[in-house]
Amino acid sequence: YSLLQQIWQVVHHQVSRTQASNMLLLHSTATSIIKNQSTDSLFFSRSNLDNNSVDKIVSNALHKADDGELFMEFCESESFVYDDQRLKSASFDKSKGFGLRAVAGESSGYAHSSDIDEKSLKKASDTVNFVTKDNNANFNAAFSQTNRKLYNEANPINETEFSEKVNVLKNIDEYARSKNSQVKQVSASLNGEWQAVRIYRPGGIVIEDLRPLVRLYISIVLEKDGRQENGSRGSGGRVDYSSFLDPSHWKQQVDEAINQAEINLTSIDTPAGEMDVVLGPGYPGVLLHEAIGHGLEGDFNRKKTSAFSNLLGEKIADEAITVVDDGTIDSRRGSLSVDDEGTPTSCTTLIENGILTGYMQDRLNSRLMGVSPTGNGRRESYAHLPMPRMTNTHMLSGNRDPKEILKSVKNGLYAVDFGGGQVDITSGKFVFTCTEAYKIENGVITNPVKRATLIGNGPDVLKREKMVGNDSKKDSGIGTCGKDGQSVPVGVGQPTMLIENLTVGGTATA
């Protein structure tokens, strides 16, 4: 990878074309070697380990544990940012390591290392044994190995030449500037990742998953009469680059980003106060994710720190509302064939016809709560403990026509796209910023408004959701979720939906 750093010096320092061509040839040869490596060579290169020797170490480390696993990871990633009509940054990285976890009661012993060799594994085993040494050895052997592959496991980084990726970003910049003379700035980024995961449990159980992930994001700033406004679009998933690098795809993304920026240039101040709010379909489901989804994760409910604790089986929302967390959707950003504990992912119904029916569970919390794991045990990398996390969380369609929902609002807000937000899990209180929103007047969408914020709390909002559209839609595949310092890719979605009397923070003066 020092080679790749030299390649990017080509871009920044403009060395001769001959030198660049030679380095590109070397890069092509190197990636071809990586592409053809078996996963055994990825994990066991420069060591005398094999599956049998690893199983012996894992079985010895966990023989007095209630649960646990060895998580091995090899990850290769790249990132390109094209900004101000030049390639601003490019990076390539690879990492490899393991994390060994032993669970005793509510406690977890965890050791991790970037060296996958016998010495490091045995040292990790000695470390986690401090947690299990006084345990009664009641290992949870119940485990399902049945799962369906949800994505093509090929490495997307090696499927497309990096020069082609840079050229597409350059073309995005040029196309955006040719479409609108008011373009002030164009920023386009492309990210790719290939993660090879291998999970060991005592008794010779080995689970493997090869996970591609790509993301394209475009941000455009327009300026008119001294005023600047932004528009953006993004897309991604567990696929290769091909569909995102196709001109028909990225041109549509650019057009939509410019359109959003043009709308925001005409936006007026947002009126503040309580009003009816209609959320559009798709990405506005991020509000559902933050304000409600986190509160339905198993750890918060086991510890009784969620606003939804002790409400299982109770009616918490209108009967039109059904919410699921589904990690089994082909090629979606938040999908996984197996979670990071090796459990097959599932479609978990959280709220059904307004009734709270379940939580998202990893193995530790499900065991302590006396329920089955749902395949939601996730971690950022081998250096992190798994915890219950969302995958693709979305609300299913209701039976209302979206036009009917809008017509029912006399004076309110139509929120189409969101930026950042914050939520307090214990109280359920949240604040979200809209990046595209409009006034609704007498059932008609009128002026776009700027910098609207939505303020409320999750349990209360569920009771205020009164009309659910028949147009449920998933986001375009750009979401990342943070929890306890760990970030993982996720998906969101929902249909058009009415929330009655929600507090809106605005910029309009009285």
Short mmCIF file of C-alpha atoms in Angstrom, two decimals:
data_model
loop_
_atom_site.label_atom_id
_atom_site.label_comp_id
_atom_site.label_asym_id
_atom_site.label_seq_id
_atom_site.Cartn_x
_atom_site.Cartn_y
_atom_site.Cartn_z
CA TYR A 1 0.00 0.00 0.00
CA SER A 2 3.03 2.28 0.05
CA LEU A 3 2.76 1.66 -3.70
CA LEU A 4 -0.73 3.14 -3.72
CA GLN A 5 0.50 6.20 -1.85
CA GLN A 6 3.07 6.68 -4.62
CA ILE A 7 0.30 6.38 -7.21
CA TRP A 8 -1.55 9.26 -5.64
CA GLN A 9 1.59 11.34 -5.68
CA VAL A 10 1.18 11.02 -9.43
CA VAL A 11 -2.13 12.84 -9.17
CA HIS A 12 -0.86 15.62 -6.91
CA HIS A 13 2.64 16.15 -8.32
CA GLN A 14 1.99 15.29 -11.95
CA VAL A 15 4.97 13.00 -12.61
CA SER A 16 5.51 11.78 -16.15
CA ARG A 17 2.90 9.68 -17.90
CA THR A 18 5.45 6.87 -18.31
CA GLN A 19 6.08 6.72 -14.55
CA ALA A 20 2.34 6.81 -13.91
CA SER A 21 1.70 4.03 -16.41
CA ASN A 22 4.35 1.83 -14.77
CA MET A 23 2.88 2.33 -11.31
CA LEU A 24 -0.63 1.62 -12.56
CA LEU A 25 0.62 -1.65 -14.02
CA LEU A 26 2.18 -2.61 -10.69
CA HIS A 27 -1.05 -1.70 -8.89
CA SER A 28 -3.07 -3.85 -11.29
CA THR A 29 -0.76 -6.82 -10.62
CA ALA A 30 -0.93 -6.33 -6.84
CA THR A 31 -4.72 -6.15 -6.74
CA SER A 32 -4.94 -9.23 -8.94
CA ILE A 33 -2.90 -11.15 -6.36
CA ILE A 34 -5.17 -9.94 -3.54
CA LYS A 35 -8.25 -10.79 -5.57
CA ASN A 36 -7.15 -14.39 -5.97
CA GLN A 37 -6.13 -15.00 -2.37
CA SER A 38 -8.18 -17.52 -0.43
CA THR A 39 -9.60 -16.36 2.85
CA ASP A 40 -7.28 -18.79 4.66
CA SER A 41 -4.31 -16.88 3.31
CA LEU A 42 -5.90 -13.59 4.36
CA PHE A 43 -6.19 -14.71 7.98
CA PHE A 44 -3.30 -17.18 8.41
CA SER A 45 -0.51 -15.72 6.28
CA ARG A 46 2.84 -15.66 8.14
CA SER A 47 1.55 -18.00 10.84
CA ASN A 48 1.27 -21.74 11.43
CA LEU A 49 -2.42 -21.50 12.28
CA ASP A 50 -5.23 -23.45 10.66
CA ASN A 51 -8.89 -24.00 11.52
CA ASN A 52 -8.18 -26.95 13.81
CA SER A 53 -5.54 -25.14 15.86
CA VAL A 54 -7.76 -22.06 16.17
CA ASP A 55 -10.69 -24.20 17.33
CA LYS A 56 -8.56 -25.70 20.11
CA ILE A 57 -7.59 -22.26 21.39
CA VAL A 58 -11.17 -20.98 21.21
CA SER A 59 -12.61 -24.05 22.94
CA ASN A 60 -10.03 -23.74 25.72
CA ALA A 61 -10.68 -20.02 26.13
CA LEU A 62 -14.46 -20.41 26.36
CA HIS A 63 -14.84 -23.72 28.21
CA LYS A 64 -16.03 -21.93 31.36
CA ALA A 65 -17.91 -19.12 29.58
CA ASP A 66 -21.65 -18.65 29.12
CA ASP A 67 -21.11 -17.48 25.56
CA GLY A 68 -18.52 -15.93 23.29
CA GLU A 69 -16.70 -16.19 20.01
CA LEU A 70 -13.55 -15.41 18.11
CA PHE A 71 -14.14 -12.73 15.47
CA MET A 72 -11.54 -12.47 12.70
CA GLU A 73 -11.61 -9.65 10.18
CA PHE A 74 -9.74 -8.60 7.05
CA CYS A 75 -10.86 -5.26 5.62
CA GLU A 76 -9.77 -3.40 2.51
CA SER A 77 -11.13 0.10 1.88
CA GLU A 78 -10.69 3.12 -0.35
CA SER A 79 -12.02 6.66 -0.46
CA PHE A 80 -11.96 9.41 -3.12
CA VAL A 81 -13.03 13.04 -2.68
CA TYR A 82 -13.25 15.37 -5.68
CA ASP A 83 -13.74 19.00 -4.65
CA ASP A 84 -13.15 22.42 -6.21
CA GLN A 85 -12.48 20.87 -9.63
CA ARG A 86 -9.63 18.69 -8.41
CA LEU A 87 -9.00 15.43 -6.65
CA LYS A 88 -8.77 16.66 -3.08
CA SER A 89 -7.93 13.38 -1.37
CA ALA A 90 -7.62 9.68 -2.03
CA SER A 91 -6.83 6.94 0.42
CA PHE A 92 -6.36 3.19 0.43
CA ASP A 93 -6.21 1.09 3.56
CA LYS A 94 -6.26 -2.47 4.75
CA SER A 95 -6.55 -3.87 8.24
CA LYS A 96 -6.54 -7.31 9.79
CA GLY A 97 -7.11 -8.56 13.31
CA PHE A 98 -9.16 -10.57 15.75
CA GLY A 99 -11.29 -10.04 18.82
CA LEU A 100 -11.86 -12.82 21.38
CA ARG A 101 -14.85 -12.48 23.69
CA ALA A 102 -15.83 -14.55 26.72
CA VAL A 103 -19.16 -13.84 28.42
CA ALA A 104 -19.91 -14.68 32.05
CA GLY A 105 -23.29 -13.53 33.30
CA GLU A 106 -23.56 -9.85 32.33
CA SER A 107 -19.79 -9.41 32.06
CA SER A 108 -17.65 -9.68 28.95
CA GLY A 109 -13.93 -10.26 28.76
CA TYR A 110 -12.49 -8.98 25.48
CA ALA A 111 -9.06 -9.00 23.95
CA HIS A 112 -8.13 -7.96 20.43
CA SER A 113 -4.99 -7.72 18.33
CA SER A 114 -3.93 -6.82 14.82
CA ASP A 115 -1.63 -9.87 14.85
CA ILE A 116 -3.38 -13.14 14.00
CA ASP A 117 -0.92 -15.73 15.29
CA GLU A 118 -0.80 -18.43 17.95
CA LYS A 119 1.03 -16.28 20.50
CA SER A 120 -1.51 -13.44 20.27
CA LEU A 121 -4.50 -15.81 20.42
CA LYS A 122 -3.17 -17.60 23.50
CA LYS A 123 -2.45 -14.29 25.22
CA ALA A 124 -6.01 -13.20 24.43
CA SER A 125 -7.30 -16.49 25.84
CA ASP A 126 -5.41 -15.91 29.10
CA THR A 127 -6.86 -12.39 29.28
CA VAL A 128 -10.54 -13.32 28.84
CA ASN A 129 -10.17 -16.20 31.32
CA PHE A 130 -10.00 -13.61 34.10
CA VAL A 131 -13.73 -13.04 33.55
CA THR A 132 -14.71 -16.72 33.41
CA LYS A 133 -12.42 -18.28 36.04
CA ASP A 134 -15.16 -18.33 38.72
CA ASN A 135 -18.00 -19.09 36.32
CA ASN A 136 -20.10 -22.26 36.39
CA ALA A 137 -19.46 -23.13 32.74
CA ASN A 138 -22.95 -23.01 31.27
CA PHE A 139 -21.98 -22.34 27.65
CA ASN A 140 -24.87 -21.35 25.41
CA ALA A 141 -24.35 -23.84 22.58
CA ALA A 142 -27.68 -23.12 20.87
CA PHE A 143 -26.76 -21.79 17.45
CA SER A 144 -28.20 -21.69 13.96
CA GLN A 145 -25.85 -21.86 10.98
CA THR A 146 -28.55 -21.57 8.32
CA ASN A 147 -28.32 -18.37 6.33
CA ARG A 148 -28.80 -17.11 2.79
CA LYS A 149 -26.15 -15.11 0.94
CA LEU A 150 -27.59 -11.63 0.39
CA TYR A 151 -24.92 -10.10 -1.81
CA ASN A 152 -22.22 -10.82 -4.36
CA GLU A 153 -19.09 -11.46 -2.30
CA ALA A 154 -16.58 -10.14 -4.87
CA ASN A 155 -14.30 -7.31 -3.80
CA PRO A 156 -15.64 -4.10 -5.45
CA ILE A 157 -12.30 -2.35 -5.06
CA ASN A 158 -10.65 -4.79 -7.45
CA GLU A 159 -13.52 -4.90 -9.94
CA THR A 160 -13.03 -1.35 -11.28
CA GLU A 161 -9.80 0.49 -12.12
CA PHE A 162 -9.16 3.40 -9.78
CA SER A 163 -8.54 5.70 -12.76
CA GLU A 164 -12.10 5.06 -13.90
CA LYS A 165 -13.43 6.01 -10.47
CA VAL A 166 -11.52 9.30 -10.48
CA ASN A 167 -12.68 10.08 -14.01
CA VAL A 168 -16.31 9.58 -13.01
CA LEU A 169 -15.91 12.06 -10.14
CA LYS A 170 -14.32 14.51 -12.55
CA ASN A 171 -17.21 14.02 -14.99
CA ILE A 172 -19.72 14.60 -12.19
CA ASP A 173 -18.10 17.95 -11.44
CA GLU A 174 -18.07 18.99 -15.10
CA TYR A 175 -21.65 17.87 -15.72
CA ALA A 176 -22.95 19.77 -12.68
CA ARG A 177 -21.25 22.99 -13.77
CA SER A 178 -22.59 22.61 -17.31
CA LYS A 179 -26.16 22.16 -16.03
CA ASN A 180 -26.36 25.34 -13.99
CA SER A 181 -24.34 28.53 -14.21
CA GLN A 182 -25.04 29.29 -10.55
CA VAL A 183 -22.96 26.32 -9.34
CA LYS A 184 -20.49 27.62 -6.78
CA GLN A 185 -19.03 24.35 -5.56
CA VAL A 186 -19.26 20.65 -6.37
CA SER A 187 -18.08 17.94 -4.01
CA ALA A 188 -18.31 14.28 -4.99
CA SER A 189 -17.05 11.34 -2.97
CA LEU A 190 -16.79 7.63 -3.64
CA ASN A 191 -16.13 4.99 -1.00
CA GLY A 192 -15.60 1.26 -1.31
CA GLU A 193 -14.99 -1.51 1.20
CA TRP A 194 -14.56 -5.26 1.26
CA GLN A 195 -14.75 -6.98 4.62
CA ALA A 196 -13.95 -10.66 5.11
CA VAL A 197 -15.29 -11.98 8.42
CA ARG A 198 -14.71 -15.36 10.02
CA ILE A 199 -16.32 -16.32 13.34
CA TYR A 200 -15.29 -19.31 15.48
CA ARG A 201 -17.32 -20.92 18.25
CA PRO A 202 -16.33 -23.96 20.34
CA GLY A 203 -16.91 -27.36 18.79
CA GLY A 204 -15.56 -26.62 15.32
CA ILE A 205 -18.24 -24.11 14.32
CA VAL A 206 -16.89 -21.69 11.72
CA ILE A 207 -19.00 -19.04 9.96
CA GLU A 208 -17.70 -16.84 7.17
CA ASP A 209 -19.13 -13.78 5.43
CA LEU A 210 -17.62 -11.66 2.65
CA ARG A 211 -19.17 -8.20 2.61
CA PRO A 212 -18.89 -5.60 -0.16
CA LEU A 213 -20.00 -2.00 0.46
CA VAL A 214 -19.94 1.08 -1.80
CA ARG A 215 -21.26 4.63 -1.50
CA LEU A 216 -21.47 7.63 -3.85
CA TYR A 217 -22.30 11.07 -2.43
CA ILE A 218 -22.73 14.37 -4.29
CA SER A 219 -23.08 17.82 -2.72
CA ILE A 220 -23.66 20.98 -4.77
CA VAL A 221 -23.72 24.62 -3.67
CA LEU A 222 -25.53 27.23 -5.77
CA GLU A 223 -25.11 30.99 -5.38
CA LYS A 224 -27.57 33.67 -6.46
CA ASP A 225 -27.44 37.35 -5.51
CA GLY A 226 -24.96 36.59 -2.73
CA ARG A 227 -27.07 33.81 -1.21
CA GLN A 228 -25.72 30.27 -1.15
CA GLU A 229 -27.72 27.07 -0.64
CA ASN A 230 -26.85 23.40 -0.75
CA GLY A 231 -28.39 20.33 -2.36
CA SER A 232 -27.19 16.75 -2.07
CA ARG A 233 -27.87 13.19 -3.13
CA GLY A 234 -26.26 9.87 -2.33
CA SER A 235 -26.60 6.18 -3.05
CA GLY A 236 -24.95 2.94 -2.02
CA GLY A 237 -25.32 -0.69 -1.05
CA ARG A 238 -23.63 -4.07 -0.77
CA VAL A 239 -22.87 -4.27 -4.48
CA ASP A 240 -20.03 -3.38 -6.83
CA TYR A 241 -19.40 0.06 -8.30
CA SER A 242 -20.88 -0.58 -11.76
CA SER A 243 -24.39 0.81 -11.31
CA PHE A 244 -23.17 3.90 -9.44
CA LEU A 245 -20.54 4.75 -12.05
CA ASP A 246 -23.04 4.50 -14.90
CA PRO A 247 -23.72 7.99 -16.34
CA SER A 248 -27.49 7.45 -16.29
CA HIS A 249 -27.29 6.98 -12.51
CA TRP A 250 -24.94 9.73 -11.45
CA LYS A 251 -26.45 12.28 -13.84
CA GLN A 252 -29.83 11.74 -12.19
CA GLN A 253 -28.17 12.18 -8.79
CA VAL A 254 -26.58 15.46 -9.92
CA ASP A 255 -29.88 16.71 -11.37
CA GLU A 256 -31.69 15.97 -8.10
CA ALA A 257 -28.99 17.66 -6.00
CA ILE A 258 -29.14 20.78 -8.20
CA ASN A 259 -32.91 20.78 -8.01
CA GLN A 260 -32.81 20.65 -4.21
CA ALA A 261 -30.32 23.52 -4.10
CA GLU A 262 -32.50 25.57 -6.48
CA ILE A 263 -35.51 24.97 -4.24
CA ASN A 264 -33.54 26.02 -1.17
CA LEU A 265 -32.49 29.24 -2.91
CA THR A 266 -36.15 30.24 -2.97
CA SER A 267 -36.86 29.11 0.61
CA ILE A 268 -38.36 31.44 3.19
CA ASP A 269 -38.07 31.51 6.98
CA THR A 270 -39.70 28.61 8.80
CA PRO A 271 -42.64 29.47 11.04
CA ALA A 272 -42.17 28.13 14.57
CA GLY A 273 -44.65 26.45 16.91
CA GLU A 274 -46.81 23.34 17.14
CA MET A 275 -48.22 22.21 13.81
CA ASP A 276 -49.10 19.14 11.78
CA VAL A 277 -46.06 17.68 10.02
CA VAL A 278 -46.16 15.35 7.05
CA LEU A 279 -43.01 13.28 6.56
CA GLY A 280 -42.20 12.22 3.01
CA PRO A 281 -41.39 8.61 2.09
CA GLY A 282 -37.90 7.10 2.24
CA TYR A 283 -35.03 8.82 4.04
CA PRO A 284 -37.25 10.73 6.53
CA GLY A 285 -37.39 7.29 8.17
CA VAL A 286 -34.14 8.39 9.84
CA LEU A 287 -36.39 10.11 12.39
CA LEU A 288 -38.01 6.73 13.09
CA HIS A 289 -34.55 5.17 13.34
CA GLU A 290 -33.25 7.64 15.90
CA ALA A 291 -36.32 8.58 17.91
CA ILE A 292 -37.81 5.09 18.15
CA GLY A 293 -35.40 2.46 16.80
CA HIS A 294 -32.61 2.90 19.34
CA GLY A 295 -35.12 2.66 22.14
CA LEU A 296 -36.11 -0.81 20.87
CA GLU A 297 -32.60 -2.28 21.08
CA GLY A 298 -32.27 -5.10 23.61
CA ASP A 299 -29.56 -3.69 25.88
CA PHE A 300 -31.48 -0.52 26.74
CA ASN A 301 -34.59 -2.53 27.55
CA ARG A 302 -32.80 -5.16 29.61
CA LYS A 303 -31.28 -2.38 31.70
CA LYS A 304 -34.64 -0.55 31.86
CA THR A 305 -33.10 2.64 30.50
CA SER A 306 -35.27 2.92 27.38
CA ALA A 307 -38.45 4.95 27.18
CA PHE A 308 -40.02 1.71 25.83
CA SER A 309 -38.99 -0.55 28.72
CA ASN A 310 -41.79 -2.72 30.20
CA LEU A 311 -44.16 -1.85 27.32
CA LEU A 312 -43.91 -5.18 25.46
CA GLY A 313 -47.38 -6.28 24.37
CA GLU A 314 -48.89 -2.84 24.92
CA LYS A 315 -50.42 -0.49 22.36
CA ILE A 316 -47.93 2.31 21.81
CA ALA A 317 -49.04 3.65 18.41
CA ASP A 318 -51.92 3.94 15.99
CA GLU A 319 -53.05 0.57 14.61
CA ALA A 320 -51.90 1.65 11.13
CA ILE A 321 -48.28 1.52 12.25
CA THR A 322 -46.09 -1.56 11.74
CA VAL A 323 -42.31 -1.27 12.06
CA VAL A 324 -39.74 -3.94 11.25
CA ASP A 325 -35.98 -4.27 11.35
CA ASP A 326 -34.99 -6.40 8.36
CA GLY A 327 -31.38 -7.42 7.82
CA THR A 328 -32.30 -9.92 5.09
CA ILE A 329 -32.98 -7.60 2.12
CA ASP A 330 -30.72 -8.38 -0.84
CA SER A 331 -27.79 -5.97 -1.32
CA ARG A 332 -29.09 -3.26 1.03
CA ARG A 333 -26.56 -1.15 2.94
CA GLY A 334 -27.74 -2.38 6.35
CA SER A 335 -28.12 -6.04 5.36
CA LEU A 336 -25.92 -8.90 6.57
CA SER A 337 -26.02 -12.58 5.73
CA VAL A 338 -24.97 -13.16 9.34
CA ASP A 339 -24.42 -10.65 12.12
CA ASP A 340 -21.06 -10.12 13.83
CA GLU A 341 -21.71 -12.97 16.28
CA GLY A 342 -22.48 -15.39 13.44
CA THR A 343 -26.25 -15.38 13.92
CA PRO A 344 -28.29 -15.27 10.69
CA THR A 345 -30.08 -11.96 10.35
CA SER A 346 -33.88 -11.87 10.29
CA CYS A 347 -36.89 -9.67 9.72
CA THR A 348 -37.88 -8.70 13.26
CA THR A 349 -41.29 -7.14 13.82
CA LEU A 350 -40.91 -4.42 16.44
CA ILE A 351 -44.36 -2.80 16.30
CA GLU A 352 -47.34 -4.58 14.73
CA ASN A 353 -50.60 -2.71 14.22
CA GLY A 354 -49.58 -0.33 16.98
CA ILE A 355 -48.58 -3.07 19.48
CA LEU A 356 -44.99 -3.33 20.71
CA THR A 357 -44.08 -6.93 19.84
CA GLY A 358 -40.30 -7.24 20.11
CA TYR A 359 -36.82 -5.84 20.54
CA MET A 360 -33.64 -6.20 18.51
CA GLN A 361 -31.32 -8.65 20.23
CA ASP A 362 -27.73 -9.79 20.26
CA ARG A 363 -26.74 -13.05 22.01
CA LEU A 364 -25.80 -11.61 25.42
CA ASN A 365 -28.96 -9.57 25.99
CA SER A 366 -31.30 -12.18 24.50
CA ARG A 367 -29.89 -14.84 26.85
CA LEU A 368 -30.34 -12.62 29.89
CA MET A 369 -33.87 -11.69 28.79
CA GLY A 370 -34.86 -15.29 28.03
CA VAL A 371 -35.58 -14.75 24.31
CA SER A 372 -33.94 -15.74 21.01
CA PRO A 373 -31.28 -13.58 19.32
CA THR A 374 -32.56 -11.76 16.25
CA GLY A 375 -29.29 -11.38 14.33
CA ASN A 376 -28.67 -7.80 15.48
CA GLY A 377 -25.30 -8.30 17.18
CA ARG A 378 -23.03 -5.84 15.38
CA ARG A 379 -19.61 -4.26 15.86
CA GLU A 380 -17.60 -1.64 14.00
CA SER A 381 -14.51 -3.83 13.70
CA TYR A 382 -12.52 -6.59 15.37
CA ALA A 383 -11.41 -4.04 17.98
CA HIS A 384 -14.98 -3.60 19.30
CA LEU A 385 -17.43 -5.63 21.35
CA PRO A 386 -20.71 -6.55 19.64
CA MET A 387 -23.95 -4.97 20.83
CA PRO A 388 -27.58 -4.90 19.62
CA ARG A 389 -27.81 -2.57 16.62
CA MET A 390 -30.29 -1.85 13.84
CA THR A 391 -29.88 -3.13 10.26
CA ASN A 392 -32.60 -1.83 7.88
CA THR A 393 -35.36 -0.32 10.01
CA HIS A 394 -38.51 0.82 8.26
CA MET A 395 -42.22 1.35 8.61
CA LEU A 396 -44.50 -0.66 6.36
CA SER A 397 -47.12 0.91 4.11
CA GLY A 398 -50.53 1.86 5.44
CA ASN A 399 -53.67 2.32 3.34
CA ARG A 400 -53.86 6.10 2.88
CA ASP A 401 -53.24 7.95 -0.38
CA PRO A 402 -50.35 10.43 0.18
CA LYS A 403 -52.41 13.14 -1.55
CA GLU A 404 -55.21 12.54 0.95
CA ILE A 405 -52.76 12.98 3.82
CA LEU A 406 -51.51 16.30 2.48
CA LYS A 407 -55.03 17.56 1.82
CA SER A 408 -55.96 16.93 5.46
CA VAL A 409 -53.45 19.52 6.70
CA LYS A 410 -54.65 23.12 6.90
CA ASN A 411 -51.46 24.69 8.19
CA GLY A 412 -48.33 22.62 8.57
CA LEU A 413 -44.98 21.41 7.28
CA TYR A 414 -44.00 18.86 4.64
CA ALA A 415 -40.53 17.43 5.47
CA VAL A 416 -38.87 15.68 2.52
CA ASP A 417 -35.20 15.33 3.51
CA PHE A 418 -33.19 15.43 6.73
CA GLY A 419 -29.72 16.28 7.92
CA GLY A 420 -28.39 15.58 11.39
CA GLY A 421 -30.32 14.77 14.54
CA GLN A 422 -29.93 13.94 18.20
CA VAL A 423 -31.89 11.68 20.54
CA ASP A 424 -31.82 10.86 24.26
CA ILE A 425 -32.55 7.14 24.65
CA THR A 426 -33.80 7.38 28.22
CA SER A 427 -36.39 10.10 27.63
CA GLY A 428 -36.86 9.58 23.89
CA LYS A 429 -36.42 13.32 23.24
CA PHE A 430 -35.11 14.23 19.79
CA VAL A 431 -34.17 17.19 17.59
CA PHE A 432 -33.86 16.85 13.79
CA THR A 433 -32.89 19.34 11.10
CA CYS A 434 -34.68 19.35 7.74
CA THR A 435 -32.59 19.92 4.60
CA GLU A 436 -35.68 20.19 2.39
CA ALA A 437 -39.13 21.15 3.66
CA TYR A 438 -42.22 23.09 2.56
CA LYS A 439 -45.18 24.88 4.06
CA ILE A 440 -48.59 23.23 3.71
CA GLU A 441 -51.45 25.69 3.40
CA ASN A 442 -55.03 24.49 3.07
CA GLY A 443 -53.89 21.07 1.90
CA VAL A 444 -51.50 22.42 -0.75
CA ILE A 445 -47.67 22.37 -0.71
CA THR A 446 -46.50 25.98 -1.08
CA ASN A 447 -43.23 27.75 -0.21
CA PRO A 448 -40.04 25.89 0.62
CA VAL A 449 -38.69 26.81 4.06
CA LYS A 450 -35.17 26.90 5.41
CA ARG A 451 -33.53 25.36 8.48
CA ALA A 452 -36.67 23.83 9.98
CA THR A 453 -36.14 21.62 13.04
CA LEU A 454 -38.48 18.97 14.44
CA ILE A 455 -38.59 18.59 18.22
CA GLY A 456 -40.36 15.92 20.26
CA ASN A 457 -39.94 12.53 21.88
CA GLY A 458 -40.30 9.06 20.39
CA PRO A 459 -43.09 7.51 22.50
CA ASP A 460 -45.17 10.68 22.24
CA VAL A 461 -44.67 10.97 18.48
CA LEU A 462 -45.91 7.41 17.98
CA LYS A 463 -49.21 8.44 19.56
CA ARG A 464 -49.42 11.48 17.27
CA GLU A 465 -48.94 9.51 14.04
CA LYS A 466 -52.47 9.31 12.65
CA MET A 467 -52.27 8.70 8.92
CA VAL A 468 -49.89 6.29 7.16
CA GLY A 469 -49.48 6.33 3.39
CA ASN A 470 -49.44 3.40 0.99
CA ASP A 471 -46.07 4.40 -0.50
CA SER A 472 -43.41 2.96 1.82
CA LYS A 473 -39.96 3.54 0.36
CA LYS A 474 -36.43 2.70 1.48
CA ASP A 475 -33.58 5.20 1.54
CA SER A 476 -30.97 5.29 -1.22
CA GLY A 477 -28.25 3.55 0.80
CA ILE A 478 -26.08 6.16 2.52
CA GLY A 479 -26.88 5.83 6.23
CA THR A 480 -24.38 5.30 9.05
CA CYS A 481 -25.45 4.85 12.67
CA GLY A 482 -23.44 5.71 15.75
CA LYS A 483 -23.78 4.13 19.20
CA ASP A 484 -21.33 4.06 22.09
CA GLY A 485 -18.55 5.27 19.82
CA GLN A 486 -19.12 2.62 17.15
CA SER A 487 -20.37 3.32 13.61
CA VAL A 488 -22.06 0.75 11.35
CA PRO A 489 -23.88 1.02 7.98
CA VAL A 490 -27.69 0.98 8.22
CA GLY A 491 -30.82 1.49 6.16
CA VAL A 492 -34.05 3.36 6.91
CA GLY A 493 -37.41 3.85 5.26
CA GLN A 494 -41.07 4.71 5.68
CA PRO A 495 -44.21 5.79 3.80
CA THR A 496 -45.70 9.28 3.77
CA MET A 497 -46.95 9.89 7.31
CA LEU A 498 -48.82 12.56 9.30
CA ILE A 499 -47.69 13.59 12.79
CA GLU A 500 -50.20 15.81 14.55
CA ASN A 501 -49.14 18.85 16.59
CA LEU A 502 -45.37 18.36 16.49
CA THR A 503 -43.12 21.18 17.71
CA VAL A 504 -41.31 22.90 14.84
CA GLY A 505 -38.36 25.17 15.46
CA GLY A 506 -38.11 27.94 12.87
CA THR A 507 -36.29 31.08 11.80
CA ALA A 508 -39.27 33.36 11.20
CA THR A 509 -39.56 36.32 13.58
CA ALA A 510 -42.87 37.29 15.12
#
